[in-house]
Amino acid sequence: MTLQNSSEEFFTEFSKNSAPRPLLRVTNIEKRYGQRIGCSSVNFDLYPGEVMGIVGESGSGKSTLLNCLAGHLAPDQGEVLFDTRGAGLVDTMTMAEPERRMLSRTDWAFVHQHARDGLRMSVSAGGNVGERLMAVGARHYGQIRDEAIDWLGRVEINETRIDDRPSAFSGGMQQRLQIARNLVTGPRLVFMDEPTGGLDVSVQARLLDLLRGLVRQMGLSAIIVTHDLAVVRLLADRLMVMKDGHVVETGLTDQVLDDPQHAYTQLLVSSVLQV
Amino acid sequence: MTDYNFAYLDEQTKRMIRRAILKGLAIPGYQVPFASREMPMPYGWGTGGVQVSAATLTPEDVFKVIDQGADDTTNAVSIRKFFQATAGVDTTEETEEATVIQTRHRIPEAPLNEDQILVYQVPIPEPLRFLEPRETETRKMHSLEEYGLMHVKLYEDIARHGAIATAYAYPVKVEGRYVMDPSPIPKFDNPKMTMPAIQLFGAGREQRIYALPPYTKVVSLDFEDYPFEASKADHSCELCGADDSYLDEVIVDDQGGRIFVCSDTAYCAARQAAQSDAAAAQYEEISA
Amino acid sequence: MISIQNVEKSFTLHNQGAAVITVMSDANVEVTPGECVALAGASGAGKSTLMRMIYGNYLTQSGSIRVDGVDVVGANPRDVLDLRRTTLGYVSQFLRVVPRVPTLDVVAEPLMVLGEDEGAARDKAAALLARLNIPERLWSLSPTTFSGGEQQRVNIARGFVHPYRALLLDEPTASLDAQNRETVMCLIEEAKTRGAAIVGIFHDESARDRVCDRVLDVTSFLPKGDA
């Protein structure tokens, strides 16, 4: 009787979740720099279409964590499982390097805080957008160019700028170009490190709107590291608050911001200047 | 001659270089690192090619050197003299007679055969260097066959110039695997690289050797809608009249007057000699 | 449709000596489809708090809050988000949007996230904005520059554009003129007719009397001794 009940519950639970498999499953990630903890005991599941924000002050370990997740840093412990198209959930840490690199230019994307870290500054805007296409085998100039024009349009860069180098672009345009360059292959997971950092407030708003639209239209999942609570409120479904390398609070973004439970989160939220 | 070890380099060094050459031949297009030696000439004057030639030459070889196709330029003459002095090998200016040909920036017009070795002088062996300055990264790209970047370079060419403007050092893919810099030969020569002779490439400053065994498949990179074209100046040689050879443009006066002549001096000379022989024969026929 | 049982809520103020303030205990509410329940009580009695708890915006310490079978208390964020997208609408007093986004898109967004065609979603949004007397020349502007009353109506349009089966309304008629107030009343009545369960805060007594089936004084949920 008990057994039957629990199995029924299990099936109700199971059928309720239309997408039972997470896109990314992170278990027990730890990264140390000698004695110092970069980040520790990080666990979460990210489902298709979900946007998760990671907030915390400088040195809280949020960037370390992001780099571990994206495969830029090797964690000392833990697993980062990604739902690959071919083989289902695979640990990206133990994956062969060619596969991981293939992943990072097809299903994954990484948007850097400084656009120049994510762009080839000596290559035209069109070449920057086309690179990922050529990397996966596109060999028709006209089609690559059409695709680049389409993407420049989507990130609101006039197509007359297609042959200009990013160095001739404003900061906001460079950031939008970086986003186009990353999203052109239709990734499923985007890592963003302070995507609006260093931009004017008016430019930030435009970028946020753009990102929201793209996330919705493409059904993207994203992990956004930022210290800007306004950015996560508008972009992230879920929030993870980090302090000294540890996750101190997680939950729905608006719940964490409006009814913070942990002392540090309360301090963080109450420290934001209201306008 | 007894003042020097045969072909200048000591036997240990030649052995090391031959190993690199053999490895290069076994993995066509792959850049094999080697311990490049100081040579009695500055970097950029063909130290890589000279070391490969030194390790390749045997006393029976007949040696030819060309620079931009010409046998009579300073660089070609001095390298030829260098091996005359240090190896005592016979030298020639005729392509067909040579067994080892060291070249800078050209492939001879006359077809090469299975008994010949073509040694290229290479300034920058890494075709990806233009877009990726990190050696660690380019090596990884080669090992993982990540060559999208190569097409970015060609894309930039078309975007900027309306066509692939790369006219020399035009990148090739070797046996469907490694992308290789053919050294700064004009792209006119690219199709000749699938040939019966052995091709060896030496980069002295960069300390790399790579190689193509006979009949290796060498394909120039391109786009479906912008296919590779081996181009040359649309003229014929002013001296021999050839319309199928690669031409140099020469300014001949202060008014901007110019002529086009074969860059391969041996080829041009042979054609001119044949023409004057034919003319002489005709003259004899008439006078007889 | 909305079932609240034995709910308790407290705030722990870590930055003020970890003071624990219990603001609600033993709250029980049932709202059936087609029913509209008004929350009443003095300011600070916990009306907004309870609404936010139902929406999952405030964390509930104990008890259960079921909306269409999903227990918001202790549910994982994904299920709450899903509930908010499909079933549970919320018209708050504050408009929180990305600056620069046109009003029409702000209102159509709840439909777009459900996968509705952008054109169709905008048509529905336009119809609702027109009904709420937002002049068409404002539709392409961001509502952040609007007056309080206009923002309020944009919020209402957002909350009614999708036929949510459960609705939370925080002062939906505040700062509206008679004509727009009438429109909102009609929207609420239509929602009830199609079977939506509604919980609302109405300071406007005539509005409350017209659309609400019963009034619930949340003062009764204050912890004993505090009342």
PDB file of N, CA and C in Angstrom, chain B residues 250-258:
ATOM      1  N   VAL B 250      58.360  44.045 -64.866  1.00  0.00           N
ATOM      2  CA  VAL B 250      59.617  44.777 -64.764  1.00  0.00           C
ATOM      3  C   VAL B 250      59.426  46.192 -65.316  1.00  0.00           C
ATOM      4  N   ILE B 251      59.811  47.183 -64.532  1.00  0.00           N
ATOM      5  CA  ILE B 251      59.767  48.574 -64.995  1.00  0.00           C
ATOM      6  C   ILE B 251      61.049  48.815 -65.799  1.00  0.00           C
ATOM      7  N   VAL B 252      60.875  49.329 -67.007  1.00  0.00           N
ATOM      8  CA  VAL B 252      62.052  49.399 -67.875  1.00  0.00           C
ATOM      9  C   VAL B 252      62.545  50.817 -68.151  1.00  0.00           C
ATOM     10  N   ASP B 253      61.764  51.824 -67.821  1.00  0.00           N
ATOM     11  CA  ASP B 253      62.256  53.190 -68.048  1.00  0.00           C
ATOM     12  C   ASP B 253      61.636  54.135 -67.027  1.00  0.00           C
ATOM     13  N   ASP B 254      61.979  55.406 -67.106  1.00  0.00           N
ATOM     14  CA  ASP B 254      61.482  56.378 -66.150  1.00  0.00           C
ATOM     15  C   ASP B 254      60.074  56.859 -66.491  1.00  0.00           C
ATOM     16  N   GLN B 255      59.538  56.403 -67.627  1.00  0.00           N
ATOM     17  CA  GLN B 255      58.197  56.830 -68.017  1.00  0.00           C
ATOM     18  C   GLN B 255      57.125  55.820 -67.547  1.00  0.00           C
ATOM     19  N   GLY B 256      57.523  54.854 -66.754  1.00  0.00           N
ATOM     20  CA  GLY B 256      56.560  53.861 -66.285  1.00  0.00           C
ATOM     21  C   GLY B 256      56.348  52.741 -67.276  1.00  0.00           C
ATOM     22  N   GLY B 257      57.187  52.665 -68.285  1.00  0.00           N
ATOM     23  CA  GLY B 257      57.088  51.571 -69.241  1.00  0.00           C
ATOM     24  C   GLY B 257      57.392  50.247 -68.541  1.00  0.00           C
ATOM     25  N   ARG B 258      56.663  49.205 -68.896  1.00  0.00           N
ATOM     26  CA  ARG B 258      56.849  47.939 -68.190  1.00  0.00           C
ATOM     27  C   ARG B 258      56.748  46.769 -69.156  1.00  0.00           C
TER      28      ARG B 258
END
